[in-house]
XYZ file of C-alpha atoms in Angstrom:
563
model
C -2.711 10.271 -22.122
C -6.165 9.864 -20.693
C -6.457 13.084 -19.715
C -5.347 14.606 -23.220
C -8.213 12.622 -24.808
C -10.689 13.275 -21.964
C -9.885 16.943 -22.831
C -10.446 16.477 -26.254
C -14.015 15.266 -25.635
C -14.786 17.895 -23.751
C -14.004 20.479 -26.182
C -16.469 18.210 -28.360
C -19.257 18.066 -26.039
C -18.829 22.348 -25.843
C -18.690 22.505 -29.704
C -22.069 20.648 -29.544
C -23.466 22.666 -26.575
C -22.774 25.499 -28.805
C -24.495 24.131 -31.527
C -27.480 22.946 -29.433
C -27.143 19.274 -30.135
C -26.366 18.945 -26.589
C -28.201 21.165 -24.288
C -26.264 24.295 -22.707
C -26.901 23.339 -18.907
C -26.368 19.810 -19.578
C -25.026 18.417 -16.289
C -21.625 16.226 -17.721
C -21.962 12.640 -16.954
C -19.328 11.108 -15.028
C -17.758 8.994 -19.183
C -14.573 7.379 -18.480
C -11.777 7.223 -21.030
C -9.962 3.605 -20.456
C -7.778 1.188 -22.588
C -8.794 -1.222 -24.731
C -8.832 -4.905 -24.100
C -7.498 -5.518 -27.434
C -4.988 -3.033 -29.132
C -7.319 -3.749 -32.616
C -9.764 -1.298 -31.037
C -7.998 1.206 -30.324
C -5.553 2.174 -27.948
C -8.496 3.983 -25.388
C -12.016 3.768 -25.790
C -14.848 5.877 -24.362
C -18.882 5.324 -23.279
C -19.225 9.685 -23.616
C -22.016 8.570 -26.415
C -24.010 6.873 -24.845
C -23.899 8.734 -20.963
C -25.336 11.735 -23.343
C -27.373 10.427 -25.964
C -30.360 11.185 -23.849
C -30.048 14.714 -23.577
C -29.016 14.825 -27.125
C -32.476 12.937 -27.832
C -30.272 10.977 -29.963
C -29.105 7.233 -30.503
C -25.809 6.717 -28.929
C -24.008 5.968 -32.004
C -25.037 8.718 -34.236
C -24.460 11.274 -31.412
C -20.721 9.039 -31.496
C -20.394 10.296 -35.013
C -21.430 13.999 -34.380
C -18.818 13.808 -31.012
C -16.223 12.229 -33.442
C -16.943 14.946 -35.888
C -16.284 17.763 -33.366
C -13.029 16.733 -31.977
C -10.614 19.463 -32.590
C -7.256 18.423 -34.375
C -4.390 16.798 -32.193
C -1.302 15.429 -33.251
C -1.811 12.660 -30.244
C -4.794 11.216 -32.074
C -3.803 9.342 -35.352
C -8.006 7.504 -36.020
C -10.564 7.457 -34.068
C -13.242 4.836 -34.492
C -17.016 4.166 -33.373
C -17.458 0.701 -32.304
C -20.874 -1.248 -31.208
C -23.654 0.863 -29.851
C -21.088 4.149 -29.727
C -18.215 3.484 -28.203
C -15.393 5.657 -29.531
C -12.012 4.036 -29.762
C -9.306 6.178 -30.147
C -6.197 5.095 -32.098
C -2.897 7.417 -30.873
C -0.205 8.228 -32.817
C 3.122 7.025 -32.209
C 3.854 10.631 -31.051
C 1.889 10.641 -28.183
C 3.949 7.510 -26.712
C 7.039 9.088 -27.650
C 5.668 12.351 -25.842
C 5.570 10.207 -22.948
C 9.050 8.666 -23.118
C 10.237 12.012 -23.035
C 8.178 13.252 -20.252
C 9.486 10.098 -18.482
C 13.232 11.158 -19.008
C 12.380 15.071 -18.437
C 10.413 13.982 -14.853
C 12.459 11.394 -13.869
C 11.704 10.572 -10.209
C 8.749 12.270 -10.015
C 7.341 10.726 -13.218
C 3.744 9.406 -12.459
C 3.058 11.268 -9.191
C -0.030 13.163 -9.355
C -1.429 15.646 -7.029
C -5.175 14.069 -6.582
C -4.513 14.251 -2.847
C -3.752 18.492 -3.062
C -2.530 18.482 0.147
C -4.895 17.030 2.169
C -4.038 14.850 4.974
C -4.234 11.517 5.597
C -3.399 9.117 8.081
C -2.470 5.400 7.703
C -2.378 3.561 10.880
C -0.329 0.113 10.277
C 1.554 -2.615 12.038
C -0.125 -1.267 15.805
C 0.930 -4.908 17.196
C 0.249 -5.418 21.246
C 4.052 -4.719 22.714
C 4.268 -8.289 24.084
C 6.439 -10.099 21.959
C 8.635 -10.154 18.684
C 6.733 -9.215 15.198
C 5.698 -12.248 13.331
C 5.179 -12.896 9.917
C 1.318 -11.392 9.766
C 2.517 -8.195 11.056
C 5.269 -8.282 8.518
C 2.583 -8.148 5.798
C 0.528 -5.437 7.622
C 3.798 -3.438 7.845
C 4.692 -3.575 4.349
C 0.697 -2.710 3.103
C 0.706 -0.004 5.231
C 4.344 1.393 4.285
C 3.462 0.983 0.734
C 0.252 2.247 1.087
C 1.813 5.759 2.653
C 3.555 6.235 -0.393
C 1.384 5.340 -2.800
C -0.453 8.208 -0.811
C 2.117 10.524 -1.076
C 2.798 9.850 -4.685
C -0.513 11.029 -5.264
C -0.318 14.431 -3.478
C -1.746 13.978 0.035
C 0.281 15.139 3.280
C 0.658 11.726 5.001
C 1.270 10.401 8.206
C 2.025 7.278 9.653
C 1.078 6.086 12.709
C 1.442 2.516 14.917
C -0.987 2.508 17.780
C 0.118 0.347 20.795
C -2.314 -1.689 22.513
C -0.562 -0.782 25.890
C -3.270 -1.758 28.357
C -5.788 -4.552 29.248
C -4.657 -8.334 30.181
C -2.671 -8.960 27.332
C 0.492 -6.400 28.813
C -0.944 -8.031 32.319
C 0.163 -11.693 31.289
C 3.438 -10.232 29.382
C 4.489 -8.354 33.364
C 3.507 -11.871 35.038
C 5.408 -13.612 32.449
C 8.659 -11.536 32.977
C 7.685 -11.592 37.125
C 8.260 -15.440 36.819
C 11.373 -15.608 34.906
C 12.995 -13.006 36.940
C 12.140 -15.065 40.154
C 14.048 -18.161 38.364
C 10.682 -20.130 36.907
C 10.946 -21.037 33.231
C 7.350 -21.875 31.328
C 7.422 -25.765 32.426
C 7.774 -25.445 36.038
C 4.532 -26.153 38.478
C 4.463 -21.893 39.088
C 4.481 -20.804 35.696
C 1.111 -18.306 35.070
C -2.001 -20.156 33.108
C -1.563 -17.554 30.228
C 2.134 -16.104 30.686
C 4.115 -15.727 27.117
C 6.525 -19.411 26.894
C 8.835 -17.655 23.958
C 12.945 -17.067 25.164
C 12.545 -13.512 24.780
C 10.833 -13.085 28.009
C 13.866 -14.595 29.591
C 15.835 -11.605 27.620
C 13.595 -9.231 29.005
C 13.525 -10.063 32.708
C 17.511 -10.203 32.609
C 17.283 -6.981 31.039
C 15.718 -5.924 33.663
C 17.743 -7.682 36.777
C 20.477 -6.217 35.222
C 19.239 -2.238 35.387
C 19.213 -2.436 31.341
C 17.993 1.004 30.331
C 15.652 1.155 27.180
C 15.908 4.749 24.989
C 12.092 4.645 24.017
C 11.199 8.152 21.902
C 14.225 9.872 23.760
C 13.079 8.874 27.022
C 14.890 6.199 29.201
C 13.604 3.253 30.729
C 15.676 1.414 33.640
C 15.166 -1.829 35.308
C 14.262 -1.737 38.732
C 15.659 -5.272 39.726
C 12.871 -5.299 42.466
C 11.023 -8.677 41.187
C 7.863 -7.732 43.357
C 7.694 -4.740 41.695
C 4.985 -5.626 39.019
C 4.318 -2.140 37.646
C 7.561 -1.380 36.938
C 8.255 -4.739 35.339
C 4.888 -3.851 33.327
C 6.786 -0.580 32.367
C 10.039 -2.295 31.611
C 9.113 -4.993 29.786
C 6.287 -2.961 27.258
C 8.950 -0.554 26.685
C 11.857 -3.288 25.750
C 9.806 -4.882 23.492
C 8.241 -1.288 21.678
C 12.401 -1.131 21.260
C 12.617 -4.593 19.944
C 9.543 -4.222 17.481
C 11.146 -0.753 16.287
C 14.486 -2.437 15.736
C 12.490 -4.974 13.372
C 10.682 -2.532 11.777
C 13.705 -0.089 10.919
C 15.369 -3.319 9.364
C 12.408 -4.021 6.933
C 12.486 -0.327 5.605
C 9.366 0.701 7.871
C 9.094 4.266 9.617
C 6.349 6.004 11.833
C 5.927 9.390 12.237
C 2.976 8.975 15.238
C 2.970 6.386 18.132
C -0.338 6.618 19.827
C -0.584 4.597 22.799
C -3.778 3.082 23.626
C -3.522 3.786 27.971
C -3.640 7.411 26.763
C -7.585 7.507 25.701
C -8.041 6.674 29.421
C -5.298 8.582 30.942
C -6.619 11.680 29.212
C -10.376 10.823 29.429
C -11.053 10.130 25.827
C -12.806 7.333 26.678
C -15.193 9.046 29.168
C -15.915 11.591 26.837
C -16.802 9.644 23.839
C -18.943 7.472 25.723
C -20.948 10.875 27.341
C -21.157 12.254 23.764
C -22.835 9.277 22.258
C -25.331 9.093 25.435
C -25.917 13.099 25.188
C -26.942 12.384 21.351
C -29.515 9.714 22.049
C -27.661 6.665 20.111
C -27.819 4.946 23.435
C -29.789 2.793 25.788
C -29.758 1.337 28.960
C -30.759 -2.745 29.013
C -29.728 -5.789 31.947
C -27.764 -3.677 33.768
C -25.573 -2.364 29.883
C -25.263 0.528 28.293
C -25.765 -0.546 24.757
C -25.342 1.412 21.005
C -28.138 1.529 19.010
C -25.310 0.424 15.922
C -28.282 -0.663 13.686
C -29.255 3.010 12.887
C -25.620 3.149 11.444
C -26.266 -0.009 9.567
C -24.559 -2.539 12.166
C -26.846 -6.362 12.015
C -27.387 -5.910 15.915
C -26.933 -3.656 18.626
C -23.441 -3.564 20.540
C -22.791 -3.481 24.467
C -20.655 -0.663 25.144
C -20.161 -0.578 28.880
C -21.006 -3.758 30.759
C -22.877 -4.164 34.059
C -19.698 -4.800 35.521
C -18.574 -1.212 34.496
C -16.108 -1.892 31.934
C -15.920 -0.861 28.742
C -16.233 -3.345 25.270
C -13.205 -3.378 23.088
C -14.927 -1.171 20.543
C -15.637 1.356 22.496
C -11.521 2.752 22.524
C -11.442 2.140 19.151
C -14.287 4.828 18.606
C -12.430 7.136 20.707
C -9.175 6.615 18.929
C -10.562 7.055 15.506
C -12.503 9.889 16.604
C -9.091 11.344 17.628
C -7.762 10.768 14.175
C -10.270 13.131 12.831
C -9.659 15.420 15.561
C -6.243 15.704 14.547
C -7.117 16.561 11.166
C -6.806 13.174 9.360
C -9.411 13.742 6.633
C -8.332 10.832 5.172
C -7.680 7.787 7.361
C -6.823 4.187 6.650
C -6.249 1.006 8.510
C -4.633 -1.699 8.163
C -6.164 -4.801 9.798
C -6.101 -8.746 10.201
C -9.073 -10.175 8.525
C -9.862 -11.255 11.857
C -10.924 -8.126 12.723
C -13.298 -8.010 10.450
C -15.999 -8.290 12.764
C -15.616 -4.846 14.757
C -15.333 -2.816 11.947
C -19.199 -2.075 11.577
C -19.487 -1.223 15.381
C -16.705 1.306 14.880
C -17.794 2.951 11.958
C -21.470 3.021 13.851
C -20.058 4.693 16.863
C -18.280 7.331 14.321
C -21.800 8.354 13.231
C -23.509 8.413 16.006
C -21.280 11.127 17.326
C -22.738 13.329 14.835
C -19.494 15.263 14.558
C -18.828 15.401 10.628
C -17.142 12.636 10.061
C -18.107 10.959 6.641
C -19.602 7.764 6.530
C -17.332 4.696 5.767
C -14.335 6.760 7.896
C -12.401 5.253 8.287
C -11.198 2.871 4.917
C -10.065 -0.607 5.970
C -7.631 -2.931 4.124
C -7.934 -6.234 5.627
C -5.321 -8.995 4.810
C -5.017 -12.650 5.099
C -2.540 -14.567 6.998
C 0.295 -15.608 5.705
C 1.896 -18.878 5.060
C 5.685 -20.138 5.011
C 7.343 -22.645 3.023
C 11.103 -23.774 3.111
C 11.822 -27.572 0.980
C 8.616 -28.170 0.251
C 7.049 -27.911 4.482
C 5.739 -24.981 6.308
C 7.265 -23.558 8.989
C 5.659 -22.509 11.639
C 7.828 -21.683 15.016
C 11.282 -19.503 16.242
C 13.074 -20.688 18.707
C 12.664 -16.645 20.146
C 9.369 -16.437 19.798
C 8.251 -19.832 20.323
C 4.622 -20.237 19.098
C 5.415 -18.243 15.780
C 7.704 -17.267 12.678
C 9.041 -13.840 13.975
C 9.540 -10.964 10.928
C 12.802 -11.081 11.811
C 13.944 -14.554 10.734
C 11.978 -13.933 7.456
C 14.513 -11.153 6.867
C 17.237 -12.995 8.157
C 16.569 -15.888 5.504
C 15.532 -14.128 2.310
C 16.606 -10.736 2.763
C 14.723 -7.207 3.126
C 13.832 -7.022 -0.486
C 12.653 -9.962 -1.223
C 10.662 -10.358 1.829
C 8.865 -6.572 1.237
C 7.940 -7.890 -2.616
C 6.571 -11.277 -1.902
C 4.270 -9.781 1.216
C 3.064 -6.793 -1.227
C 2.975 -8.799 -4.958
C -1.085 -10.129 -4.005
C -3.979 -8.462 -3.053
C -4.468 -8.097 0.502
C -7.409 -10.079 1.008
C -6.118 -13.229 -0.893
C -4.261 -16.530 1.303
C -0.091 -15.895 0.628
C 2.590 -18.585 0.282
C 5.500 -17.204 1.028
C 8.352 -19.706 -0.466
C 11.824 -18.864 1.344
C 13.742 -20.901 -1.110
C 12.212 -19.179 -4.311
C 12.927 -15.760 -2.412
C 16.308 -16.503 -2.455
C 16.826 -18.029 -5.609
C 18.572 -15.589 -8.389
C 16.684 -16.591 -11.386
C 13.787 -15.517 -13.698
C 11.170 -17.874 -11.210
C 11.477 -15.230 -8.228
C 9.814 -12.123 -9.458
C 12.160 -9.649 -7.460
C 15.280 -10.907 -8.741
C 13.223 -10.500 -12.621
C 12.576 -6.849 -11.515
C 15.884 -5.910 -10.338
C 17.275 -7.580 -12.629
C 16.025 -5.728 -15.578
C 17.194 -2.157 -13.968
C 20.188 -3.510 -13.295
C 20.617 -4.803 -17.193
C 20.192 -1.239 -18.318
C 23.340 -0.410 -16.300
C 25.274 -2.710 -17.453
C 24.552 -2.091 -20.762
C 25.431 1.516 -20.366
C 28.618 -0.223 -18.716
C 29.115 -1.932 -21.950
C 29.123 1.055 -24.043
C 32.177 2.683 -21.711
C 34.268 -0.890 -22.430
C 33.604 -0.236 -26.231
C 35.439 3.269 -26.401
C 31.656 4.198 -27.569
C 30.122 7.447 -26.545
C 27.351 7.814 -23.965
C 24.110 7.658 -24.912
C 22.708 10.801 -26.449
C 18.667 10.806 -25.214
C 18.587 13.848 -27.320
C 19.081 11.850 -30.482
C 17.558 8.977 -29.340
C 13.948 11.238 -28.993
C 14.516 12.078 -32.260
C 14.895 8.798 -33.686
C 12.089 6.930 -31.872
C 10.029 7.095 -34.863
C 12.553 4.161 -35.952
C 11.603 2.077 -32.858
C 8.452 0.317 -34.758
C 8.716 -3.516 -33.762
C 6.447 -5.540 -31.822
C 8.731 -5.197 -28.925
C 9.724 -1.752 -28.952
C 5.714 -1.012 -29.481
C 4.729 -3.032 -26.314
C 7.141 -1.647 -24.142
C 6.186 2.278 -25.110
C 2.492 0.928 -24.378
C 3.280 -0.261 -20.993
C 5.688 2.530 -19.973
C 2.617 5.005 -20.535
C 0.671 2.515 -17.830
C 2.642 3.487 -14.884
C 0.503 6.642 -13.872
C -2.744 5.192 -14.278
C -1.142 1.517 -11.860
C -0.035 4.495 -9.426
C -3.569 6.439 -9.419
C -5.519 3.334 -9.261
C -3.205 1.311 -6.833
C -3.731 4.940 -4.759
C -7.305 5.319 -5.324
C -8.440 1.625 -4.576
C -5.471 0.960 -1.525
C -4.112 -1.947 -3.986
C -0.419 -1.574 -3.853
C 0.049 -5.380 -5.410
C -1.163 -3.880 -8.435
C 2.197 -1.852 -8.384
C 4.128 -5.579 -7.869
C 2.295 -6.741 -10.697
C 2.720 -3.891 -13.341
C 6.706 -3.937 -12.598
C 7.100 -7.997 -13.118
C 5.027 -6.901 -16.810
C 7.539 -3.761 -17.501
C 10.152 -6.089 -16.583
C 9.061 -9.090 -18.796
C 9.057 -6.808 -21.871
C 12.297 -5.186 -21.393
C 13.729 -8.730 -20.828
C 12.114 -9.732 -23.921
C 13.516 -6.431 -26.117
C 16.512 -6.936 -25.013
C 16.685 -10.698 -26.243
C 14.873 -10.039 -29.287
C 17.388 -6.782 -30.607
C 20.614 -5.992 -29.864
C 20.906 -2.129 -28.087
C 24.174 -1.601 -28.930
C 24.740 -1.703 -33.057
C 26.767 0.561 -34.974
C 23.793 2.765 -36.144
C 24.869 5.534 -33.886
C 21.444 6.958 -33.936
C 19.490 3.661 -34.028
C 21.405 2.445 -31.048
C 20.675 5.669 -29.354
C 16.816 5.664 -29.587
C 17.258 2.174 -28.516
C 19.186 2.927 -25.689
C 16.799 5.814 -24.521
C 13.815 3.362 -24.769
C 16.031 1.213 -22.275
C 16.538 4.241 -19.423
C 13.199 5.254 -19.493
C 11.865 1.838 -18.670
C 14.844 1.923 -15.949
C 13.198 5.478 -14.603
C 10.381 3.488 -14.346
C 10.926 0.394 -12.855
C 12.913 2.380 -10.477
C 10.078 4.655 -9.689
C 8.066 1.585 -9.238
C 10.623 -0.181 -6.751
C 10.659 3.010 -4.292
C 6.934 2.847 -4.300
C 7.384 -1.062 -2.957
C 10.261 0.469 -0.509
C 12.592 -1.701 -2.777
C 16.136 -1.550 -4.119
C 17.426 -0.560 -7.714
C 20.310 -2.146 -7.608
C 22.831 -1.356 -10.662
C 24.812 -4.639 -10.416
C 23.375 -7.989 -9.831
């Protein structure tokens, strides 16, 4: 619908360019078309008057009238309005929603996808947790952004992959081989022997008898086999990093989540990626030696301080792979490339993007986009919970799946905004009733089947969208009217959710579709013995099921039929 009207104004601003009111080379200003706060002005409104009314050396609302005056005739369009200092509020015909309904029912699945993307690639690196333990509840909500960011992506038209980097080397994977070392030799985490920093959870036990045993891991098609030799650290290393990459892909199949790279972090060195980033930035001058340091000059790049890189010792900062592996994103032709992060993170982010530019090799600045989240928080009766007897020290993912189910746990980590604290109540996610906003959701999309059901039971015949199409023109109650208006939503919540990496807004916009088909439905009966009546009602009804289930497989979600 926005488009059609943004069209429409541009065949106005033409008629006037023709006319010399507006000037023939004018360079078009960036006027948005948006909807109204208030349905009394209008159903969209637009600022074109007043982005042109100096180069029409013209007030903005009498070059409103003149644009008003020039808009060509459309059957979408039923008044249009100037309001204030020339805004121009456009009120749509009923025609142009029922337009939509039909487009709705004519596209079906691939209603609302646009092709803003065309093709271009993009990258969404997600989840990447260090292979030294089960997933907990943080990286469940990292997992789920990042899935649902990847198609909200792909919805939109670009070529996406995903891809988890592991964080295979450095002393984090060193304590996780001691760890398993001292439970294979008999030692359990309160004996005098036990390493300063080794990993306490019962899952290390699993792994080290895993590998006494000769277990064999299938990691990406290749095997891994236990050596039983307990003074064999490097191949404990080996065995345990790639049992637990098997346990964290077991998780992560279970909540709905796929990868289609695996970039491992001991690769940047093993292939010199590392070496040669660090060379490039020296050979471009964004470097200086100082105490022994070879430091970035990150404040050209807008970083608040310089940043060590490699320290007299000879090793490198943590930053400096993370330059190398982003710079190997756009290597690889990720155009596009976002990541999903902690908020604790926040702090490298600057250093990164620094080290991006100074390489002076194309990449735009701000590459890549960030979405940072906050932690999450558990509640069960009223008290949080806070440890698994596997894991220990944490809630893993896989007990928050094991309690409230796949569904519900996805929705609940997706339904706010990244950056904002989450409370995730177990016992509303499992409650069926109107309170947990999944259950709403599904709920509604499974009503519409039943009523379809219902029709069957009656000896009545199926419903007829056909006739119902026809007859929307009858469907002129409150009800009826706010559910066409918020069916005609869903591609502008899927561009913006896209555009601004906001897939809550998604969450939200289905718990709103769902609301006012729960609300129809109580307010007027669907099935009445107005054949045609009862079909346009009907056909209302499965397009706001097309919807909501368009909405759910953006949120990796169910549309269940029976509930």
């Amino acid at each position: 619908m926005k488009e059609q009207l943004r069209e429409l104004l541009l065949q106005a601003i033409r008629a006037l360019q023709a006319d010399a009111v507006l000037p023939a080379d004018l360079a078009l200003p960036d006027f948005v078309v948006e909807r109204t706060r208030s349905r009394e002005h209008g159903d969209f409104a637009s600022n074109a008057a007043m982005l042109l009314a100096k180069a029409a050396r013209a007030k903005p609302r009498e070059l409103a009238e003149k644009l008003v005056a020039a808009l060509p005739p459309s059957t979408v369009v039923a008044k249009v309005d100037i309001a204030g200092p020339g805004f121009i509020n456009f009120f749509l015909a009923p025609a142009a929603y029922h337009a939509e309904l039909a487009r709705i029912l004519a596209e079906g699945g691939a209603y609302g996808r646009n092709h803003s993307g065309k093709g271009v690639t993009a990258g969404v690196e997600f989840v990447s947790a260090n292979p030294t333990g089960p997933l907990h509840v943080g990286h469940g909500r990292n997992a789920v952004l990042g899935d649902c960011l990847a198609r909200l992506l792909d919805a939109s038209g670009w070529k996406v992959k995903r891809e988890f980097y592991y964080n295979d080397a450095g002393v984090q994977i060193h304590n996780l081989a001691i760890s398993v070392q001292a439970r294979a030799r008999g030692l359990s985490p309160n004996d005098a022997g036990w390493p300063e920093d080794g990993y306490r959870g019962d899952y290390i036990a699993d792994v080290a008898k895993a590998y006494l045993d000769g277990a064999s891991v299938d990691v990406e098609g290749h095997l891994v086999t236990g050596a039983k030799n307990v003074d064999d650290l490097e191949a404990i290393r080996h065995f345990a990093v790639a049992y637990l990459r098997r346990e964290q892909d077991l998780d992560l199949k279970a909540f709905g989540v796929g990868f289609d790279v695996y970039y491992l972090e001991s690769s940047l060195y093993g292939d010199g990626k590392v070496e040669e980033t660090v060379r490039e930035l020296v050979a471009h001058g964004h470097t200086y030696e100082e105490g022994g340091a070879l430091w970035l000059r990150s404040t050209d790049f807008g970083d608040d301080k310089d940043r060590v890189m490699r320290k007299s010792d000879g090793s490198y900062t943590y930053f400096v792979p993370d330059v190398a592996y982003h710079l190997s994103k756009w290597q690889r032709g990720y155009t596009h490339a976002v990541t999903v992060l902690g908020s604790d993170h926040h702090g490298s982010l600057a250093r990164v993007k620094a080290g991006l530019q100074a390489l002076d090799v194309g990449i735009p600045k701000g590459y890549p986009d960030y979405v940072l989240y906050q932690m999450v928080t558990v509640m069960r009766g009223g008290e949080e919970v806070k440890l698994s007897k596997r894991a220990g020290s944490y809630l893993t993912l896989r007990d928050l799946i094991e309690e409230a189910g796949r569904d519900a746990t996805r929705y609940f980590l997706i339904a706010r905004k990244a950056d904002s604290q989450l409370v995730f109540d177990i016992d509303l996610a499992r409650s069926q009733s109107n309170d947990n906003p999944v259950y709403y959701i599904q709920y509604a999309h499974a009503r519409v089947c039943r009523v379809l059901e219902e029709l069957a039971e009656r000896g009545l015949p199926p419903v007829d969208s056909g006739i119902g199409i026809a007859q929307l023109a009858r469907l002129d109650s409150l009800h009826e009217q706010a559910l066409f208006t918020e069916l005609s939503r869903y591609p502008e919540v899927l561009e913006a959710a896209a555009a601004n990496l906001e897939p809550h807004l998604i969450a939200q916009y289905l718990r709103e579709l769902a609301g006012a088909l729960h609300s129809y439905y109580h307010e007027h009966k669907w099935i009445v013995d107005d054949a045609e009546l009862r079909h346009a009602r009907i056909t209302l009804a499965l397009a706001t099921r097309q919807v909501i289930r368009n909405g759910l497989d953006l949120l990796g979600l169910s549309a269940p039929e029976k509930m």
